[in-house]
Coordinates of C-alpha atoms (C1' of nucleotides) in Angstrom, one line a residue:
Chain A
X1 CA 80.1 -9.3 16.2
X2 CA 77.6 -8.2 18.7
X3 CA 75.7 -4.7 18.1
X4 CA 75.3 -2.9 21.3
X5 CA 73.1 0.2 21.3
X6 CA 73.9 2.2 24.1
X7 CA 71.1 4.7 23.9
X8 CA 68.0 1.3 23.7
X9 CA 66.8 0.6 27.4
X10 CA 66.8 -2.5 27.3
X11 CA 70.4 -2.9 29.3
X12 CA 73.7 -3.3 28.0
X13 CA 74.7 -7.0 30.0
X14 CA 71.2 -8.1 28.6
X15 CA 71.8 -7.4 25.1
X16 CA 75.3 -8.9 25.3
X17 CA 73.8 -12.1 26.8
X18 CA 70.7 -11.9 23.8
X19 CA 74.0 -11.5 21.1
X20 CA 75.8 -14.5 23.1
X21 CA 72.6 -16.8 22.9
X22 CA 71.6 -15.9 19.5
X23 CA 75.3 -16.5 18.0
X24 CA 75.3 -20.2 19.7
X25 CA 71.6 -20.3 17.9
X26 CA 73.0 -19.4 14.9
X27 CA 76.1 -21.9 15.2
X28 CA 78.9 -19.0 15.1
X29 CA 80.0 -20.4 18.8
X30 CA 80.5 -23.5 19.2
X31 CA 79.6 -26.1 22.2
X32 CA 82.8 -25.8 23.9
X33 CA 84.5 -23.1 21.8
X34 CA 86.3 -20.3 24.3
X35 CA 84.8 -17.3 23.9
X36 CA 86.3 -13.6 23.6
X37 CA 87.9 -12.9 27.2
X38 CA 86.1 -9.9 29.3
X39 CA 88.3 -7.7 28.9
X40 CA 88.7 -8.4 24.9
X41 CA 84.7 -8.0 24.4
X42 CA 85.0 -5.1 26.8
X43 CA 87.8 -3.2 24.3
X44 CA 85.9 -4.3 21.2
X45 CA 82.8 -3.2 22.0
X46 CA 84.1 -0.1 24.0
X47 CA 82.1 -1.4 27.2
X48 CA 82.7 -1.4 30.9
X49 CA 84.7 -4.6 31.7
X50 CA 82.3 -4.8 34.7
X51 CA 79.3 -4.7 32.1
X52 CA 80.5 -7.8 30.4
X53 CA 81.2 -9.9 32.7
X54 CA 77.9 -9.6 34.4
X55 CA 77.0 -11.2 31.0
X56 CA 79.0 -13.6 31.3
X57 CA 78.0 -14.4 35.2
X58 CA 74.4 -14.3 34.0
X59 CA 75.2 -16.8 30.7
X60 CA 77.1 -18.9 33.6
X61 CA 74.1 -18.8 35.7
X62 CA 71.6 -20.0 33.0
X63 CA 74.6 -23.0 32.3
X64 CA 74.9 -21.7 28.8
X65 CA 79.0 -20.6 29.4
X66 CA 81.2 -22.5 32.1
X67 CA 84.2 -20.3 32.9
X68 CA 86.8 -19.7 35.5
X69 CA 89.2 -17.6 36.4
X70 CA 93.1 -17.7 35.0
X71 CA 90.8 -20.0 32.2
X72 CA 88.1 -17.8 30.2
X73 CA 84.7 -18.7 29.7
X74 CA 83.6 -21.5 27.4
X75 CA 80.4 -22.6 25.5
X76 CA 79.1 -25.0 28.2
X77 CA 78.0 -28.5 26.6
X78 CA 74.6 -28.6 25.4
X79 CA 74.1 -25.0 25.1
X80 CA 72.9 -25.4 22.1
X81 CA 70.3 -28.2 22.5
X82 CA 68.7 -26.4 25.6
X83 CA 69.3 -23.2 24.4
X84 CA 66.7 -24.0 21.5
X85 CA 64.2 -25.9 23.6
X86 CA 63.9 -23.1 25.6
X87 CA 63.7 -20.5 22.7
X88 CA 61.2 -22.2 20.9
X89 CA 58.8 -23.3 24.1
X90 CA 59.4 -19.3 25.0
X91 CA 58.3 -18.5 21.4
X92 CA 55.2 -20.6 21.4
X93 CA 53.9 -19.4 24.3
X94 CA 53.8 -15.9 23.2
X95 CA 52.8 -17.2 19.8
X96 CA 49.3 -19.2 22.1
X97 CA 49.0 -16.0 23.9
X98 CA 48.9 -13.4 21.3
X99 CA 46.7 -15.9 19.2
X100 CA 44.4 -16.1 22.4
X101 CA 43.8 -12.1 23.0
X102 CA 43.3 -11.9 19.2
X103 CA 40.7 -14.1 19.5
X104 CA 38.9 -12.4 22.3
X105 CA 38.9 -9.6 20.3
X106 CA 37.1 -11.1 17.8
X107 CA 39.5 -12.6 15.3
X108 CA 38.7 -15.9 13.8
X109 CA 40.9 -18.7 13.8
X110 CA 40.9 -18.9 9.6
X111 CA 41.9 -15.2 9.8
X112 CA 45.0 -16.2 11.8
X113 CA 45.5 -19.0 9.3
X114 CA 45.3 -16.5 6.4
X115 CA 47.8 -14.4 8.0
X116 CA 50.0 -17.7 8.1
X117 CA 49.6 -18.5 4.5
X118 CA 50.6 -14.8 3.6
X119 CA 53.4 -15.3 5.9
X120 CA 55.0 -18.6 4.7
X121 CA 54.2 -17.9 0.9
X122 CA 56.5 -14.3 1.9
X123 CA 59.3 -16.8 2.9
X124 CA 59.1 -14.7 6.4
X125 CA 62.2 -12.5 5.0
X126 CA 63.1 -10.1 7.8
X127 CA 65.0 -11.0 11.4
Chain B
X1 CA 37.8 -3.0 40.4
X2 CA 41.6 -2.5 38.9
X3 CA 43.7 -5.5 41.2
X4 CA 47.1 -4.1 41.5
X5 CA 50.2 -6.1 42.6
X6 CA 52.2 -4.1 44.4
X7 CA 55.0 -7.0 44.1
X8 CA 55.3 -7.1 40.8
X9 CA 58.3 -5.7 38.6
X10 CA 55.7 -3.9 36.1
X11 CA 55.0 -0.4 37.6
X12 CA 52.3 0.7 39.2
X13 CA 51.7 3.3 36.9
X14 CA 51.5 0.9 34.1
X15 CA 49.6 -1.3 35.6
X16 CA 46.9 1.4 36.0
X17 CA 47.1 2.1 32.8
X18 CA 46.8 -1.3 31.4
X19 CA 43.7 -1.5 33.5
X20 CA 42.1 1.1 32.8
X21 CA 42.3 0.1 28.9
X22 CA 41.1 -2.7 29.5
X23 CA 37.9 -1.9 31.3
X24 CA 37.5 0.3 28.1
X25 CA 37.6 -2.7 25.8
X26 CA 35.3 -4.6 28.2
X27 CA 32.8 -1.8 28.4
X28 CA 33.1 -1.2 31.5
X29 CA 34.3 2.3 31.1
X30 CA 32.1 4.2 28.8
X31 CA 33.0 7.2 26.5
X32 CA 32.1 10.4 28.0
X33 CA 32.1 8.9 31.5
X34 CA 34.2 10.1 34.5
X35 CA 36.5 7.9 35.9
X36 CA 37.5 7.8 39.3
X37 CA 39.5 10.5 40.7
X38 CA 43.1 10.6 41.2
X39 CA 42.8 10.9 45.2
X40 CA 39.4 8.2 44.8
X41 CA 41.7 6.2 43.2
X42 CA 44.5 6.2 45.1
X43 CA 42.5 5.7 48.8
X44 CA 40.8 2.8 46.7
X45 CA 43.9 0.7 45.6
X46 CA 45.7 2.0 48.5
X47 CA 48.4 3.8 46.0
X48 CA 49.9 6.6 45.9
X49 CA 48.6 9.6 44.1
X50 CA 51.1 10.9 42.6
X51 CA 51.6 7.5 41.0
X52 CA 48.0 7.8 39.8
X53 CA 48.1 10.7 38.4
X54 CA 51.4 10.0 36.3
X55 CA 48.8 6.8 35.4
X56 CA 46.0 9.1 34.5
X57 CA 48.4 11.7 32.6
X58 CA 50.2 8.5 30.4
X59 CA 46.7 8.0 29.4
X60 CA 46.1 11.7 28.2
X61 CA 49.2 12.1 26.1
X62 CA 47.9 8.2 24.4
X63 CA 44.3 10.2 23.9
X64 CA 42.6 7.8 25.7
X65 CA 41.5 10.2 28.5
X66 CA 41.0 14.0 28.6
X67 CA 41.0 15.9 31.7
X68 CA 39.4 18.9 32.6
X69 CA 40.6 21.0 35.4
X70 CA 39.0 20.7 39.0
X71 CA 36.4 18.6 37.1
X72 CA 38.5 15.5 36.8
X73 CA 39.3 12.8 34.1
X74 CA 36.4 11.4 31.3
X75 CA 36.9 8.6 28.8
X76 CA 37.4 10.4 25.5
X77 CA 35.3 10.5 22.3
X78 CA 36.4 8.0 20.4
X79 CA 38.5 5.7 22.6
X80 CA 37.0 2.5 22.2
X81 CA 37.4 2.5 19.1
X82 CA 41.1 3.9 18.6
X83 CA 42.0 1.5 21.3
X84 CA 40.9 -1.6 19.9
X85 CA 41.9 -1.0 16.5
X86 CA 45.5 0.0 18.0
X87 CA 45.4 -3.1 20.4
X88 CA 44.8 -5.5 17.3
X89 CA 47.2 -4.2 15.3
X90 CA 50.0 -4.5 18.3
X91 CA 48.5 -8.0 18.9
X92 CA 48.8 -9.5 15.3
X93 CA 52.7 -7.8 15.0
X94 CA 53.2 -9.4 18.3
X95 CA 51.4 -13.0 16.4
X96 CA 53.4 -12.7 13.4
X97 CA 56.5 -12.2 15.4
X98 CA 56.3 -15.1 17.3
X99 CA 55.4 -17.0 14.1
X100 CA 58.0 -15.7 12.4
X101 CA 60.5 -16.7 14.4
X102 CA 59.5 -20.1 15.1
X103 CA 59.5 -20.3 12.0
X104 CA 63.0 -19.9 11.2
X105 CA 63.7 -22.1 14.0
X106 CA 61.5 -25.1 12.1
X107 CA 58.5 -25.1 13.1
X108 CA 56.0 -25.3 10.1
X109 CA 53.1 -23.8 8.8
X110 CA 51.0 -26.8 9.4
X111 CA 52.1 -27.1 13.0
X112 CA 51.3 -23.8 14.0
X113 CA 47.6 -24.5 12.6
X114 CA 47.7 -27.7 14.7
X115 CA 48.2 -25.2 17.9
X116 CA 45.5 -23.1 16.7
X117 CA 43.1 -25.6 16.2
X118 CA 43.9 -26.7 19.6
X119 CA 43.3 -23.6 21.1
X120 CA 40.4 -22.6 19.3
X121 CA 39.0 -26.4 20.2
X122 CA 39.7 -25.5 24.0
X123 CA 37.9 -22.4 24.2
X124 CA 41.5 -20.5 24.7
X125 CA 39.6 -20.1 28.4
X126 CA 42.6 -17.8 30.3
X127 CA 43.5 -14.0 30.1
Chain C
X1 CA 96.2 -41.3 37.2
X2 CA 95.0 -38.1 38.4
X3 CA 91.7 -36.6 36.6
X4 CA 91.9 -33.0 36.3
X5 CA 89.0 -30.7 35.4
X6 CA 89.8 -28.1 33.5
X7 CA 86.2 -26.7 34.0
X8 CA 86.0 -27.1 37.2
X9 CA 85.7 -24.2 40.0
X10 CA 88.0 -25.9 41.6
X11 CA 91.8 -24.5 40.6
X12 CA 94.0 -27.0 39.0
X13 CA 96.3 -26.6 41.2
X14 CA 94.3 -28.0 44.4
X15 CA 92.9 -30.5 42.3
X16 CA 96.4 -31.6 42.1
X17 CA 97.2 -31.4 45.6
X18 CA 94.0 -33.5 46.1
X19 CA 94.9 -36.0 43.9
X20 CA 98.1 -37.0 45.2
X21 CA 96.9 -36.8 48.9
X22 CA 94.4 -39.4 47.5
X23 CA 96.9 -41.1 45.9
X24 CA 99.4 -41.3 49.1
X25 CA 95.9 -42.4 51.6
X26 CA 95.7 -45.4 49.2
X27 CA 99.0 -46.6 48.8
X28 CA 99.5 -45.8 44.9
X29 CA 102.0 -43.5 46.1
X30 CA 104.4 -44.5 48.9
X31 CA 106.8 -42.8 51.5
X32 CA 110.1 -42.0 50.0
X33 CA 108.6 -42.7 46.4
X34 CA 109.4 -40.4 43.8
X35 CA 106.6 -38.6 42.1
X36 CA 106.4 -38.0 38.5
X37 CA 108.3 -34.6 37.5
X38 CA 106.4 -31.2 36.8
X39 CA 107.3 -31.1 33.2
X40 CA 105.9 -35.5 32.8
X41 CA 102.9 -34.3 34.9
X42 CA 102.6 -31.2 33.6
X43 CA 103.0 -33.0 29.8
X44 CA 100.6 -36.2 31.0
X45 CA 97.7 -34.0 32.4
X46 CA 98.3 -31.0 30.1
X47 CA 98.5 -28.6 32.8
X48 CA 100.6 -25.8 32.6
X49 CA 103.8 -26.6 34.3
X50 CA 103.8 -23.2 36.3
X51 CA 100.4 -25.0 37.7
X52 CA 101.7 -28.4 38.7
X53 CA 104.6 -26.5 40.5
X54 CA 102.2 -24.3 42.4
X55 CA 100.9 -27.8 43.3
X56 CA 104.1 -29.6 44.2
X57 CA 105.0 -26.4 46.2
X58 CA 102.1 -26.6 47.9
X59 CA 102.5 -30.1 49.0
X60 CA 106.1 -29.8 50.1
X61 CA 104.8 -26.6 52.5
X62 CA 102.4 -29.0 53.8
X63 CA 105.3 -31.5 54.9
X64 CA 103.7 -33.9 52.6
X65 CA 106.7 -33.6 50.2
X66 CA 110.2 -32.9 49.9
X67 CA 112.0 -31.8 46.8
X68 CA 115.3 -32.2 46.2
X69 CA 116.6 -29.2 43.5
X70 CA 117.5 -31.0 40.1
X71 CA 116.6 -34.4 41.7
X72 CA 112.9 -34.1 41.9
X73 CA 109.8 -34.3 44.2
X74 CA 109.6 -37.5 46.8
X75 CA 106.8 -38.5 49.2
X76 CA 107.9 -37.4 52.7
X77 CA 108.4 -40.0 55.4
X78 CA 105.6 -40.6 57.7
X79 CA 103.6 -38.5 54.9
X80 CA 101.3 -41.2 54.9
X81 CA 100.6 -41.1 58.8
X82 CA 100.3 -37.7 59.1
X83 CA 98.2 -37.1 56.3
X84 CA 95.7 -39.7 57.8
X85 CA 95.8 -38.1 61.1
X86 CA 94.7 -34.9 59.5
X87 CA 92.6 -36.1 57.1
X88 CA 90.3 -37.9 60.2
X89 CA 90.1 -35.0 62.7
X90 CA 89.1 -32.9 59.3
X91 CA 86.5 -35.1 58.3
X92 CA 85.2 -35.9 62.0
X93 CA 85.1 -31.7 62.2
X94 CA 83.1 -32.1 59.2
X95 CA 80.9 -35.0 60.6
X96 CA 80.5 -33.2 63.9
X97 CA 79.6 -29.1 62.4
X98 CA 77.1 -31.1 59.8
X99 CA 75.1 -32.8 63.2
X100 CA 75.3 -29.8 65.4
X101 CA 73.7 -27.8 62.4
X102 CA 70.4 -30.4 61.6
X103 CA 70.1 -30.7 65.3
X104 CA 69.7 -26.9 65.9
X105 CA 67.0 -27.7 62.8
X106 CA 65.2 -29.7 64.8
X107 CA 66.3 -33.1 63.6
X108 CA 66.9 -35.6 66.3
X109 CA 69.9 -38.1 67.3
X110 CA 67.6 -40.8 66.3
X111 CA 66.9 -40.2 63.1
X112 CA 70.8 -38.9 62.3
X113 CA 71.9 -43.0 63.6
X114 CA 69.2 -44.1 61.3
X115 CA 70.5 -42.1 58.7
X116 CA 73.8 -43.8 59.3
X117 CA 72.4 -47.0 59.4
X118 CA 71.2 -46.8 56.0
X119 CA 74.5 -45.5 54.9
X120 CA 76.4 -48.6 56.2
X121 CA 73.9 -51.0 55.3
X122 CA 74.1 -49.8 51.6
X123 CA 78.1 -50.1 51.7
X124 CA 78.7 -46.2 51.0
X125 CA 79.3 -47.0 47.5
X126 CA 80.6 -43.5 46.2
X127 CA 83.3 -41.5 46.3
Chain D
X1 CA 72.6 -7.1 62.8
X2 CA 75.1 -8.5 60.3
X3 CA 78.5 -8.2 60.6
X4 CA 80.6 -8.4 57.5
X5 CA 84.3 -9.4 58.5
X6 CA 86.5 -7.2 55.5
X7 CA 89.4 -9.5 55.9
X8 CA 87.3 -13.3 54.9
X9 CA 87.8 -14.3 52.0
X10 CA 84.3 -15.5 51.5
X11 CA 83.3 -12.5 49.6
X12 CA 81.2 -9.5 51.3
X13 CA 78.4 -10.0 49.1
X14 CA 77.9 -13.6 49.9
X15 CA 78.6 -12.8 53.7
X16 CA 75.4 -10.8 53.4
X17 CA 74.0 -13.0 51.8
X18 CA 74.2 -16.0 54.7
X19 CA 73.4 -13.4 57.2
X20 CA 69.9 -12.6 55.6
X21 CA 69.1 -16.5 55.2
X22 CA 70.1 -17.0 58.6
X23 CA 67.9 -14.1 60.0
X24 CA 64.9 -15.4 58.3
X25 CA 65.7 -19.0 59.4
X26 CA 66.1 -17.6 63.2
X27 CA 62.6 -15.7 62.7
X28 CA 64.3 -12.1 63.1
X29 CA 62.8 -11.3 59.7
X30 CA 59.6 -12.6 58.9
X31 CA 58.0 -13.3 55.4
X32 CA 56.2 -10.2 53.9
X33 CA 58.6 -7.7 56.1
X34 CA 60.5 -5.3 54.6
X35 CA 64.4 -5.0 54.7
X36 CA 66.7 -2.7 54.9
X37 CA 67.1 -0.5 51.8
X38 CA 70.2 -1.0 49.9
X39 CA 71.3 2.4 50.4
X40 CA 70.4 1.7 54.9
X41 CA 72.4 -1.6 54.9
X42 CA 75.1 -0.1 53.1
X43 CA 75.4 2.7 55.3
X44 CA 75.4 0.7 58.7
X45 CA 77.8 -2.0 57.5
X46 CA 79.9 0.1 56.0
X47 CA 80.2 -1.5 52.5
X48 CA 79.8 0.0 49.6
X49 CA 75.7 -0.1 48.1
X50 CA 77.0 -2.0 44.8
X51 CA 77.8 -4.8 46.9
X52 CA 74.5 -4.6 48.8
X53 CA 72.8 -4.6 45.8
X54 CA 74.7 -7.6 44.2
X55 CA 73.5 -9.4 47.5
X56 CA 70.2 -8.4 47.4
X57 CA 69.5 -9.2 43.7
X58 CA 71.0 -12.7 44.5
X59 CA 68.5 -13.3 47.1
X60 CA 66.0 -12.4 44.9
X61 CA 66.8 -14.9 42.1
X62 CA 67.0 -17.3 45.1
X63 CA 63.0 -16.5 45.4
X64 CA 63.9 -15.5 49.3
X65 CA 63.5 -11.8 48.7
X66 CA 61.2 -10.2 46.1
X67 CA 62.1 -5.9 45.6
X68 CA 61.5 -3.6 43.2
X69 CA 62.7 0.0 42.4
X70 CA 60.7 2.7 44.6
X71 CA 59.8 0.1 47.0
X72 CA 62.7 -1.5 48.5
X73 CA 62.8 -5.6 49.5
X74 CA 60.9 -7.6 50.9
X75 CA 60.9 -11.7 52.7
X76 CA 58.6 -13.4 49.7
X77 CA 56.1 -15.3 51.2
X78 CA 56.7 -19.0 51.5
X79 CA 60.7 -17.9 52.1
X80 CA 61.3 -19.3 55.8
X81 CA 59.8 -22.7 54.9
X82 CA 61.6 -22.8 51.1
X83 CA 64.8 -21.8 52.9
X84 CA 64.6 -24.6 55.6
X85 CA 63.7 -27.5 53.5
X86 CA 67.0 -26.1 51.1
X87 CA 69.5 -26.0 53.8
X88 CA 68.3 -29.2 56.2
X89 CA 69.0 -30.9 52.5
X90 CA 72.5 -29.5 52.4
X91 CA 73.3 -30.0 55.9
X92 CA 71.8 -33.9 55.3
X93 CA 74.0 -34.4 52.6
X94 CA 77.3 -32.7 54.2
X95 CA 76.2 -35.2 57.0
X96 CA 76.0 -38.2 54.8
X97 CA 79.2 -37.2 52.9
X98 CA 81.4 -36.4 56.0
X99 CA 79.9 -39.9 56.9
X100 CA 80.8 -41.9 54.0
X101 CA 84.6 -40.5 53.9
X102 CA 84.7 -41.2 57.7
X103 CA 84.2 -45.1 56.4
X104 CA 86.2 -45.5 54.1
X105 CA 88.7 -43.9 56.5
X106 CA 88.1 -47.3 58.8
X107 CA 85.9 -45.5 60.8
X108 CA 83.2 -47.7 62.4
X109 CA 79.4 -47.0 63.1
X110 CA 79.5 -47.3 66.4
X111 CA 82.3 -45.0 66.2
X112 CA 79.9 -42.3 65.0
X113 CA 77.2 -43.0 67.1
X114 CA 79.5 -42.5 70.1
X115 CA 80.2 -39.0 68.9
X116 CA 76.8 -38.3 68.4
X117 CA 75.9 -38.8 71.4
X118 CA 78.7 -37.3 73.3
X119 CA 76.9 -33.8 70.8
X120 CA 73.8 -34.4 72.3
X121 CA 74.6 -34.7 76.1
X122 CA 77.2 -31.7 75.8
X123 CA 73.6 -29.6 74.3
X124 CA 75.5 -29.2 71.1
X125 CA 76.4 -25.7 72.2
X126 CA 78.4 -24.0 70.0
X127 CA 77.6 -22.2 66.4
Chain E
dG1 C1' 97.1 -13.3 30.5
dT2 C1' 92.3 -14.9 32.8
dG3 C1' 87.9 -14.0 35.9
dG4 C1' 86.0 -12.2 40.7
dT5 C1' 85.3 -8.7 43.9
dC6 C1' 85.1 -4.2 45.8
dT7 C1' 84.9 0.9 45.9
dA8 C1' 83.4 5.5 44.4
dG9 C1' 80.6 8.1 42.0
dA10 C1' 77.2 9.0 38.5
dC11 C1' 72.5 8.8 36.2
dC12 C1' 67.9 6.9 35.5
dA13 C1' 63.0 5.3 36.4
dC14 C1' 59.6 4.6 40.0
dG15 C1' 56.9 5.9 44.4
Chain F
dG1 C1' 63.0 8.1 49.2
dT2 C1' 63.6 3.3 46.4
dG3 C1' 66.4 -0.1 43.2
dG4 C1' 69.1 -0.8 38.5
dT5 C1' 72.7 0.2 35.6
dC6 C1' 77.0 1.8 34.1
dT7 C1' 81.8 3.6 34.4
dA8 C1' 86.5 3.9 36.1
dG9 C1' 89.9 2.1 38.6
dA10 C1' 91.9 -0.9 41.9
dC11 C1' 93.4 -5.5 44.0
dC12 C1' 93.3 -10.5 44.3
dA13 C1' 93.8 -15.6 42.9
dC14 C1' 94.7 -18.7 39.2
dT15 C1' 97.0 -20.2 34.6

DNA sequence: GTGGTCTAGACCACG
DNA sequence: GTGGTCTAGACCACT
């Protein structure tokens, strides 16, 4: 399911909550689906129980999971409505940024539409 | 000259760094000239020196500086240019990225061009 | 009759105990009543049965309930009294630590009665 | 400074946790001061630096501390007055609350404003 | 079985 | 020296 890459930097919990946000994006968890238990993630991805569940307590933290003990931890409702709104406000603002220092280094605004067109017409194939 | 936020989660060292790019972009640094010295430096920003010189060596290994020993550190030959170029090109991946991805979240073409016209319209007055 | 939340922090089994207190304060349930069994509860609320046991357990240790092996659970005589005895000094403890605390904040007797004023002129609408 | 009682079953992480509120909100750490280190705390309270940390990092999403690694902790700015406004709002509504339950019990204003006043003449003395 | 907490000990990046 | 992360292993309460 989720990749972890135990040599990137970016930390282990943190790509575990990134798989865990981008699997409810994608619709492969479902609002109030259970998900796997601590100690099953742990064992399939050959992690630290501890490591996973400070996923989890982060994922509960952002109200994306609601879990408890003796229960397991479920897709919270509405994950997937504020989970998106989020995304794509985060997205746009690096998308305004990165279009704002390209500008101040000189790049016209109908180059960054070019680089649109070329974009769209490639169908944007790649994750 | 070089503001440093000695609160912030991005190191120091980096920090330095990114500053000291920058005043190359703006001109403010010229190639050929000497920059401060480590121990200027670090009385200056109130920092200390052994994190400026890990600054000032990050920024040899990237060929934007060359230092000479008991002399100090200069701009190098050809940094402006290398810099911006390599700037740009990190700044449109990080454009088409963003774009990308919005893109497979639903956003289209013509709305990103709205949000460019917008910004281009304001000024895009902000660092 | 009694709302349980499965995703609640709260464990199940307190919720339970809760419940029925609430339900003995108002007179749903009365003193020598018998309660519903753990398997009907346990079936009704879909609880596990272990859970609702825990629960009735509980309530018995608190002299709230007595249960009579292969008869069932009943509400304990003078349950009701006692339980509103208790339930008073607890929530006057409560009333009384909240005070001390905003008064060591600075707030003043004056503004705590007009605080209370509101409250009962509204009705304290809310459970 | 703190003490951590082993044997509560509010967990040692959240025990240190109170305690540093409560030392900013009685002035004996004041905004911009550094704490103790994780490894300092953990050595004179004799818990483990793991759960230090987990206390310290859960301050700092609270905005009350900001740290980073190399430099240890410090109060953020604007923490004593964040922190009071936060906790005269929970002790206001465990006030209110406490209140409410009190008349629905069949206690009478007048009954709680006798009691507060009886707190006020006594001083209030007591934690 | 579930999650939550704690300890002990290790390694890393930063200052 | 600082904090951040991870592992291993243990104990507890809840279902």
């Amino acid at each position: 399911m989720i990749t972890i890459d135990i040599y990137s930097r970016t930390p282990i919990y943190q790509q575990i909550v990134d798989g865990i946000k981008r699997q409810i994006l994608l619709g492969i968890l479902q609002e109030g689906q259970q998900i796997a238990s601590v100690r099953e993630f742990s064992g399939d991805a050959g992690v630290n129980p501890n490591t996973v569940s400070k996923a989890y307590l982060e994922l509960e933290r952002l109200g994306i999971l609601v879990g408890a003990a003796g229960k397991g931890y479920f897709v919270s409702p509405g994950a997937y409505t504020r989970l998106r709104e989020k995304t794509v406000a985060e997205e746009k603002k690096a998308f305004l940024d990165a279009s704002r220092q390209l500008m101040q280094n000189g790049i016209t605004e109908s180059q960054l539409t070019d680089w649109l067109r070329e974009l769209f017409s490639e169908g944007g194939n790649q994750v």
